PDB file of C-alpha atoms in Angstrom:
ATOM      1  CA  LEU A   1     -56.372   2.532  -0.067  1.00 97.00           C
ATOM      2  CA  ASP A   2     -55.374   0.269   2.809  1.00 97.00           C
ATOM      3  CA  LEU A   3     -56.381   1.765   6.167  1.00 95.00           C
ATOM      4  CA  GLY A   4     -54.290   0.769   9.153  1.00 93.00           C
ATOM      5  CA  THR A   5     -51.801  -0.865   6.838  1.00 94.00           C
ATOM      6  CA  GLY A   6     -49.236  -1.422   9.590  1.00 92.00           C
ATOM      7  CA  THR A   7     -46.226  -3.121   8.038  1.00 93.00           C
ATOM      8  CA  GLY A   8     -48.091  -3.705   4.787  1.00 93.00           C
ATOM      9  CA  CYS A   9     -50.620  -6.533   5.103  1.00 89.00           C
ATOM     10  CA  PRO A  10     -52.659  -6.912   2.902  1.00 92.00           C
ATOM     11  CA  LEU A  11     -51.246  -3.929   0.988  1.00 95.00           C
ATOM     12  CA  PHE A  12     -48.374  -5.750  -0.706  1.00 95.00           C
ATOM     13  CA  GLU A  13     -50.401  -8.872  -1.446  1.00 94.00           C
ATOM     14  CA  LEU A  14     -53.031  -6.771  -3.235  1.00 94.00           C
ATOM     15  CA  ALA A  15     -50.381  -4.812  -5.128  1.00 94.00           C
ATOM     16  CA  HIS A  16     -48.684  -8.002  -6.297  1.00 93.00           C
ATOM     17  CA  ARG A  17     -51.980  -9.444  -7.500  1.00 93.00           C
ATOM     18  CA  HIS A  18     -53.197  -6.346  -9.327  1.00 92.00           C
ATOM     19  CA  GLY A  19     -49.952  -5.561 -11.107  1.00 89.00           C
ATOM     20  CA  ASP A  20     -48.401  -2.326 -12.294  1.00 91.00           C
ATOM     21  CA  SER A  21     -51.554  -0.716 -13.681  1.00 92.00           C
ATOM     22  CA  VAL A  22     -52.985  -0.067 -10.196  1.00 94.00           C
ATOM     23  CA  HIS A  23     -51.690   2.374  -7.585  1.00 96.00           C
ATOM     24  CA  PHE A  24     -52.029   1.463  -3.908  1.00 96.00           C
ATOM     25  CA  VAL A  25     -51.754   3.695  -0.841  1.00 97.00           C
ATOM     26  CA  GLY A  26     -51.109   2.453   2.692  1.00 97.00           C
ATOM     27  CA  MET A  27     -52.079   4.738   5.585  1.00 96.00           C
ATOM     28  CA  ASP A  28     -51.485   4.346   9.312  1.00 94.00           C
ATOM     29  CA  ILE A  29     -50.843   6.323  12.505  1.00 92.00           C
ATOM     30  CA  TRP A  30     -48.063   3.857  13.426  1.00 91.00           C
ATOM     31  CA  GLN A  31     -44.903   5.405  12.018  1.00 92.00           C
ATOM     32  CA  GLU A  32     -42.677   2.463  12.877  1.00 93.00           C
ATOM     33  CA  GLY A  33     -45.005   0.190  10.927  1.00 93.00           C
ATOM     34  CA  LEU A  34     -44.877   2.541   7.944  1.00 95.00           C
ATOM     35  CA  ASN A  35     -41.085   2.537   8.148  1.00 96.00           C
ATOM     36  CA  ARG A  36     -41.055  -1.250   7.908  1.00 95.00           C
ATOM     37  CA  ALA A  37     -43.570  -1.162   5.058  1.00 96.00           C
ATOM     38  CA  ASN A  38     -41.384   1.324   3.225  1.00 95.00           C
ATOM     39  CA  HIS A  39     -38.428  -1.044   3.608  1.00 95.00           C
ATOM     40  CA  LYS A  40     -40.532  -3.795   2.014  1.00 94.00           C
ATOM     41  CA  ARG A  41     -41.549  -1.430  -0.772  1.00 95.00           C
ATOM     42  CA  ARG A  42     -37.907  -0.851  -1.627  1.00 94.00           C
ATOM     43  CA  LEU A  43     -37.097  -4.571  -1.489  1.00 93.00           C
ATOM     44  CA  TYR A  44     -40.050  -5.437  -3.720  1.00 91.00           C
ATOM     45  CA  LYS A  45     -39.297  -2.458  -5.993  1.00 91.00           C
ATOM     46  CA  ARG A  46     -42.969  -1.527  -5.917  1.00 90.00           C
ATOM     47  CA  ASP A  47     -43.265   1.993  -7.299  1.00 91.00           C
ATOM     48  CA  THR A  48     -47.026   1.488  -7.474  1.00 94.00           C
ATOM     49  CA  ILE A  49     -47.232   1.681  -3.684  1.00 96.00           C
ATOM     50  CA  SER A  50     -47.067   4.840  -1.608  1.00 96.00           C
ATOM     51  CA  LEU A  51     -47.288   5.207   2.161  1.00 96.00           C
ATOM     52  CA  THR A  52     -48.666   8.085   4.171  1.00 96.00           C
ATOM     53  CA  PRO A  53     -49.144   8.811   7.885  1.00 94.00           C
ATOM     54  CA  TYR A  54     -52.595   9.489   9.268  1.00 89.00           C
ATOM     55  CA  ASP A  55     -52.927  11.542  12.432  1.00 79.00           C
ATOM     56  CA  GLY A  56     -56.306  13.236  12.222  1.00 74.00           C
ATOM     57  CA  ASP A  57     -59.952  12.898  11.199  1.00 80.00           C
ATOM     58  CA  HIS A  58     -59.431  14.036   7.606  1.00 91.00           C
ATOM     59  CA  PHE A  59     -57.850  11.801   4.963  1.00 95.00           C
ATOM     60  CA  PRO A  60     -55.220  13.669   2.889  1.00 95.00           C
ATOM     61  CA  PHE A  61     -56.954  12.767  -0.383  1.00 96.00           C
ATOM     62  CA  ALA A  62     -59.401  14.408  -2.769  1.00 97.00           C
ATOM     63  CA  ASP A  63     -63.014  13.305  -3.117  1.00 98.00           C
ATOM     64  CA  ASN A  64     -63.617  10.208  -5.263  1.00 98.00           C
ATOM     65  CA  SER A  65     -59.958   9.141  -5.213  1.00 97.00           C
ATOM     66  CA  PHE A  66     -60.178   5.369  -4.693  1.00 98.00           C
ATOM     67  CA  ASP A  67     -62.007   2.498  -6.386  1.00 97.00           C
ATOM     68  CA  LEU A  68     -61.222   0.122  -3.518  1.00 97.00           C
ATOM     69  CA  ILE A  69     -60.712   0.771   0.200  1.00 98.00           C
ATOM     70  CA  VAL A  70     -59.664  -2.086   2.485  1.00 97.00           C
ATOM     71  CA  SER A  71     -58.842  -2.470   6.134  1.00 96.00           C
ATOM     72  CA  ASN A  72     -57.624  -5.652   7.782  1.00 94.00           C
ATOM     73  CA  VAL A  73     -58.721  -5.861  11.432  1.00 90.00           C
ATOM     74  CA  GLY A  74     -59.143  -2.095  11.526  1.00 87.00           C
ATOM     75  CA  LEU A  75     -62.751  -1.237  12.357  1.00 88.00           C
ATOM     76  CA  ASN A  76     -62.486  -2.286  15.995  1.00 85.00           C
ATOM     77  CA  ASN A  77     -59.280  -0.277  16.475  1.00 84.00           C
ATOM     78  CA  PHE A  78     -60.224   3.126  15.053  1.00 87.00           C
ATOM     79  CA  GLN A  79     -60.820   5.655  17.816  1.00 84.00           C
ATOM     80  CA  ASN A  80     -63.544   7.434  15.822  1.00 90.00           C
ATOM     81  CA  VAL A  81     -64.905   4.784  13.485  1.00 92.00           C
ATOM     82  CA  ASP A  82     -67.841   6.916  12.323  1.00 94.00           C
ATOM     83  CA  ARG A  83     -65.499   9.672  11.188  1.00 95.00           C
ATOM     84  CA  VAL A  84     -63.219   7.171   9.466  1.00 95.00           C
ATOM     85  CA  LEU A  85     -66.148   5.635   7.592  1.00 97.00           C
ATOM     86  CA  SER A  86     -67.390   9.085   6.615  1.00 97.00           C
ATOM     87  CA  GLU A  87     -63.986   9.837   5.118  1.00 97.00           C
ATOM     88  CA  CYS A  88     -64.005   6.468   3.360  1.00 97.00           C
ATOM     89  CA  TYR A  89     -67.280   7.444   1.719  1.00 98.00           C
ATOM     90  CA  ARG A  90     -65.905  10.826   0.678  1.00 97.00           C
ATOM     91  CA  VAL A  91     -62.768   9.492  -1.001  1.00 98.00           C
ATOM     92  CA  CYS A  92     -64.463   6.455  -2.568  1.00 98.00           C
ATOM     93  CA  THR A  93     -65.587   6.698  -6.190  1.00 98.00           C
ATOM     94  CA  ILE A  94     -69.187   6.130  -7.241  1.00 98.00           C
ATOM     95  CA  GLY A  95     -69.386   2.378  -7.757  1.00 98.00           C
ATOM     96  CA  GLY A  96     -66.262   1.898  -5.650  1.00 98.00           C
ATOM     97  CA  ARG A  97     -66.067  -0.688  -2.893  1.00 98.00           C
ATOM     98  CA  VAL A  98     -64.966  -0.986   0.714  1.00 98.00           C
ATOM     99  CA  ALA A  99     -63.885  -4.350   2.112  1.00 98.00           C
ATOM    100  CA  PHE A 100     -63.283  -4.694   5.840  1.00 97.00           C
ATOM    101  CA  THR A 101     -62.252  -7.582   8.058  1.00 96.00           C
ATOM    102  CA  THR A 102     -62.479  -7.280  11.811  1.00 94.00           C
ATOM    103  CA  ASN A 103     -62.593  -9.321  15.005  1.00 92.00           C
ATOM    104  CA  ILE A 104     -65.902  -9.081  16.829  1.00 95.00           C
ATOM    105  CA  VAL A 105     -67.156  -9.770  20.345  1.00 95.00           C
ATOM    106  CA  GLY A 106     -66.327 -13.374  21.206  1.00 95.00           C
ATOM    107  CA  HIS A 107     -62.678 -12.867  20.266  1.00 96.00           C
ATOM    108  CA  MET A 108     -60.551 -15.064  22.556  1.00 97.00           C
ATOM    109  CA  GLN A 109     -63.617 -15.725  24.680  1.00 97.00           C
ATOM    110  CA  GLU A 110     -61.800 -18.493  26.550  1.00 98.00           C
ATOM    111  CA  PHE A 111     -59.241 -15.981  27.801  1.00 98.00           C
ATOM    112  CA  TYR A 112     -61.878 -13.464  28.842  1.00 97.00           C
ATOM    113  CA  ALA A 113     -63.818 -16.120  30.776  1.00 97.00           C
ATOM    114  CA  VAL A 114     -60.762 -16.901  32.908  1.00 98.00           C
ATOM    115  CA  TYR A 115     -59.811 -13.229  33.318  1.00 98.00           C
ATOM    116  CA  ARG A 116     -63.376 -12.309  34.301  1.00 97.00           C
ATOM    117  CA  ASN A 117     -63.529 -15.036  36.923  1.00 97.00           C
ATOM    118  CA  ILE A 118     -60.253 -13.853  38.461  1.00 97.00           C
ATOM    119  CA  LEU A 119     -61.456 -10.251  38.609  1.00 97.00           C
ATOM    120  CA  GLU A 120     -64.784 -11.299  40.131  1.00 96.00           C
ATOM    121  CA  ASN A 121     -62.893 -13.027  42.953  1.00 94.00           C
ATOM    122  CA  PHE A 122     -60.518 -10.076  43.302  1.00 94.00           C
ATOM    123  CA  GLY A 123     -63.450  -7.967  44.455  1.00 89.00           C
ATOM    124  CA  ASN A 124     -62.981  -4.693  42.562  1.00 93.00           C
ATOM    125  CA  PRO A 125     -66.139  -3.962  40.501  1.00 94.00           C
ATOM    126  CA  ASP A 126     -64.317  -1.249  38.549  1.00 97.00           C
ATOM    127  CA  TYR A 127     -62.012  -3.899  37.125  1.00 97.00           C
ATOM    128  CA  LEU A 128     -64.953  -5.916  35.827  1.00 96.00           C
ATOM    129  CA  HIS A 129     -66.500  -2.817  34.273  1.00 96.00           C
ATOM    130  CA  SER A 130     -63.236  -1.981  32.537  1.00 97.00           C
ATOM    131  CA  LEU A 131     -62.832  -5.538  31.279  1.00 97.00           C
ATOM    132  CA  ASN A 132     -66.357  -5.552  29.843  1.00 95.00           C
ATOM    133  CA  GLU A 133     -65.679  -2.286  28.039  1.00 94.00           C
ATOM    134  CA  GLN A 134     -62.384  -3.611  26.711  1.00 93.00           C
ATOM    135  CA  GLU A 135     -64.063  -6.762  25.387  1.00 93.00           C
ATOM    136  CA  GLN A 136     -67.104  -5.006  23.918  1.00 92.00           C
ATOM    137  CA  HIS A 137     -65.097  -2.419  21.937  1.00 90.00           C
ATOM    138  CA  ARG A 138     -64.708  -4.987  19.159  1.00 92.00           C
ATOM    139  CA  GLY A 139     -68.360  -4.588  18.279  1.00 93.00           C
ATOM    140  CA  THR A 140     -70.775  -7.042  16.669  1.00 95.00           C
ATOM    141  CA  GLN A 141     -71.801  -7.854  13.118  1.00 96.00           C
ATOM    142  CA  ASP A 142     -74.842  -5.604  13.494  1.00 97.00           C
ATOM    143  CA  SER A 143     -72.938  -2.672  14.991  1.00 95.00           C
ATOM    144  CA  HIS A 144     -70.352  -2.711  12.194  1.00 96.00           C
ATOM    145  CA  LYS A 145     -73.009  -3.201   9.525  1.00 97.00           C
ATOM    146  CA  ASN A 146     -75.062  -0.298  10.880  1.00 97.00           C
ATOM    147  CA  ALA A 147     -72.018   2.000  11.034  1.00 97.00           C
ATOM    148  CA  ILE A 148     -71.059   1.269   7.428  1.00 98.00           C
ATOM    149  CA  GLN A 149     -74.614   1.841   6.236  1.00 98.00           C
ATOM    150  CA  ALA A 150     -74.879   5.059   8.240  1.00 98.00           C
ATOM    151  CA  ALA A 151     -71.833   6.359   6.360  1.00 97.00           C
ATOM    152  CA  GLY A 152     -73.786   5.950   3.104  1.00 98.00           C
ATOM    153  CA  PHE A 153     -72.552   2.601   1.769  1.00 98.00           C
ATOM    154  CA  GLU A 154     -74.770  -0.230   0.553  1.00 98.00           C
ATOM    155  CA  ILE A 155     -73.832  -3.608   2.041  1.00 98.00           C
ATOM    156  CA  THR A 156     -73.223  -6.233  -0.647  1.00 98.00           C
ATOM    157  CA  ASN A 157     -71.634  -9.140   1.211  1.00 98.00           C
ATOM    158  CA  ILE A 158     -71.139 -10.334   4.779  1.00 98.00           C
ATOM    159  CA  VAL A 159     -69.157 -13.413   5.789  1.00 98.00           C
ATOM    160  CA  ASN A 160     -69.000 -14.578   9.391  1.00 96.00           C
ATOM    161  CA  ASP A 161     -66.309 -17.136  10.136  1.00 96.00           C
ATOM    162  CA  LYS A 162     -63.944 -18.191  12.900  1.00 96.00           C
ATOM    163  CA  PHE A 163     -60.772 -20.127  13.479  1.00 96.00           C
ATOM    164  CA  ASN A 164     -58.878 -21.521  16.449  1.00 97.00           C
ATOM    165  CA  TRP A 165     -55.561 -20.149  17.651  1.00 97.00           C
ATOM    166  CA  ASN A 166     -53.750 -22.896  19.551  1.00 98.00           C
ATOM    167  CA  PHE A 167     -50.904 -22.592  22.051  1.00 98.00           C
ATOM    168  CA  LEU A 168     -48.899 -25.071  24.057  1.00 98.00           C
ATOM    169  CA  ASN A 169     -50.066 -23.372  27.248  1.00 98.00           C
ATOM    170  CA  GLY A 170     -50.838 -20.015  28.842  1.00 98.00           C
ATOM    171  CA  SER A 171     -47.182 -19.079  29.234  1.00 98.00           C
ATOM    172  CA  ALA A 172     -46.610 -19.544  25.513  1.00 98.00           C
ATOM    173  CA  MET A 173     -49.690 -17.457  24.696  1.00 98.00           C
ATOM    174  CA  MET A 174     -48.817 -14.604  27.059  1.00 97.00           C
ATOM    175  CA  ARG A 175     -45.338 -14.370  25.534  1.00 97.00           C
ATOM    176  CA  HIS A 176     -46.396 -14.606  21.911  1.00 97.00           C
ATOM    177  CA  SER A 177     -45.196 -11.518  20.031  1.00 94.00           C
ATOM    178  CA  LEU A 178     -48.628 -10.714  18.555  1.00 92.00           C
ATOM    179  CA  VAL A 179     -50.318 -11.080  21.938  1.00 96.00           C
ATOM    180  CA  ARG A 180     -47.740  -8.807  23.552  1.00 95.00           C
ATOM    181  CA  PHE A 181     -47.999  -6.238  20.768  1.00 88.00           C
ATOM    182  CA  GLY A 182     -51.697  -6.380  19.923  1.00 88.00           C
ATOM    183  CA  PHE A 183     -53.563  -7.330  23.094  1.00 94.00           C
ATOM    184  CA  MET A 184     -51.505  -7.087  26.257  1.00 96.00           C
ATOM    185  CA  ASP A 185     -51.777  -3.319  26.723  1.00 94.00           C
ATOM    186  CA  GLY A 186     -55.559  -3.525  26.431  1.00 94.00           C
ATOM    187  CA  TRP A 187     -55.765  -6.289  29.027  1.00 97.00           C
ATOM    188  CA  ARG A 188     -53.405  -4.458  31.365  1.00 96.00           C
ATOM    189  CA  SER A 189     -55.419  -1.248  31.065  1.00 96.00           C
ATOM    190  CA  THR A 190     -58.346  -2.849  32.888  1.00 97.00           C
ATOM    191  CA  ILE A 191     -56.521  -3.006  36.244  1.00 98.00           C
ATOM    192  CA  ASP A 192     -54.231  -0.816  38.334  1.00 97.00           C
ATOM    193  CA  PRO A 193     -50.464  -1.297  37.851  1.00 96.00           C
ATOM    194  CA  GLU A 194     -49.915  -2.342  41.454  1.00 97.00           C
ATOM    195  CA  ASP A 195     -52.205  -5.369  40.964  1.00 97.00           C
ATOM    196  CA  GLU A 196     -50.723  -6.542  37.663  1.00 96.00           C
ATOM    197  CA  ILE A 197     -48.215  -9.054  39.025  1.00 96.00           C
ATOM    198  CA  THR A 198     -50.752 -10.744  41.287  1.00 97.00           C
ATOM    199  CA  ILE A 199     -53.557 -10.893  38.743  1.00 97.00           C
ATOM    200  CA  PHE A 200     -51.507 -11.822  35.692  1.00 98.00           C
ATOM    201  CA  SER A 201     -49.573 -14.504  37.587  1.00 98.00           C
ATOM    202  CA  ASP A 202     -52.908 -16.055  38.569  1.00 98.00           C
ATOM    203  CA  LEU A 203     -54.170 -15.659  35.003  1.00 98.00           C
ATOM    204  CA  GLU A 204     -51.150 -17.394  33.495  1.00 98.00           C
ATOM    205  CA  SER A 205     -51.339 -20.181  36.062  1.00 98.00           C
ATOM    206  CA  GLN A 206     -55.007 -20.882  35.334  1.00 98.00           C
ATOM    207  CA  LEU A 207     -54.452 -20.848  31.585  1.00 98.00           C
ATOM    208  CA  ASN A 208     -51.587 -23.308  32.066  1.00 98.00           C
ATOM    209  CA  GLN A 209     -53.894 -25.569  34.058  1.00 98.00           C
ATOM    210  CA  ILE A 210     -56.493 -25.525  31.279  1.00 98.00           C
ATOM    211  CA  ALA A 211     -53.783 -26.451  28.759  1.00 98.00           C
ATOM    212  CA  SER A 212     -52.638 -29.271  31.017  1.00 98.00           C
ATOM    213  CA  ASN A 213     -56.197 -30.618  31.246  1.00 98.00           C
ATOM    214  CA  TYR A 214     -56.902 -30.486  27.496  1.00 98.00           C
ATOM    215  CA  GLY A 215     -53.466 -30.950  25.956  1.00 98.00           C
ATOM    216  CA  GLN A 216     -53.299 -27.428  24.574  1.00 98.00           C
ATOM    217  CA  LEU A 217     -54.769 -23.952  25.001  1.00 98.00           C
ATOM    218  CA  THR A 218     -57.299 -22.990  22.323  1.00 98.00           C
ATOM    219  CA  MET A 219     -58.540 -19.462  21.617  1.00 98.00           C
ATOM    220  CA  THR A 220     -61.558 -18.819  19.384  1.00 98.00           C
ATOM    221  CA  ILE A 221     -61.043 -16.023  16.857  1.00 96.00           C
ATOM    222  CA  PRO A 222     -64.291 -14.891  15.167  1.00 96.00           C
ATOM    223  CA  GLN A 223     -63.659 -13.097  11.881  1.00 94.00           C
ATOM    224  CA  LEU A 224     -66.140 -10.789  10.154  1.00 97.00           C
ATOM    225  CA  TYR A 225     -65.844  -9.698   6.516  1.00 97.00           C
ATOM    226  CA  ILE A 226     -68.056  -6.882   5.233  1.00 98.00           C
ATOM    227  CA  GLU A 227     -68.070  -5.584   1.674  1.00 98.00           C
ATOM    228  CA  ALA A 228     -70.065  -2.533   0.581  1.00 98.00           C
ATOM    229  CA  THR A 229     -70.470  -0.206  -2.385  1.00 98.00           C
ATOM    230  CA  LYS A 230     -70.876   3.534  -2.807  1.00 98.00           C
ATOM    231  CA  THR A 231     -73.896   3.756  -5.081  1.00 97.00           C
ATOM    232  CA  HIS A 232     -74.459   7.521  -5.233  1.00 93.00           C
TER     233      HIS A 232
END
């Protein structure tokens, strides 16, 4: 089971590697993503893959249905992560595994430092509070570990890593398709619409200046991998 499968990553990679003896299910609330994944399924002629929408707190599967449950950058995006993990435990077989990757606090910290400084000078404390909440929702290694254990799983492996995401400048970053799709709405939600043009113009300008000073704009992306087992 791939939770938050989107357009099918890593669903199709796992299906290709495991072959025709294993059935995979991709689940997501994003119907457009599922539509794209279904198009890939037809192109790849993968009858071992099925796709299903998810729009509630209860997974549409029987108890002990899956030997492996994965989610790529999903934990920090679930609205009710405790409920999701509880359902993962219910549908996981005894001896089955969960494997999650997620971004944690510190994600794109260079961006948040510039944004925070701009909002501090703007003088609206509510904006700073909203930005802090938006940044902290990604959680930490301990918060994710504790949530998975609270659901009943036994942690077997944790890997903490990071990589750099480089851009020519701030303008290139702000217009990147993944930034626009995955992050922009969250950043915009921290301020009122009438202040967006002023604040984001300043933000882009300052990011461009940093890129000019250092030859490029670098964002740090911390990546957490947690694997756990259902032992009873």
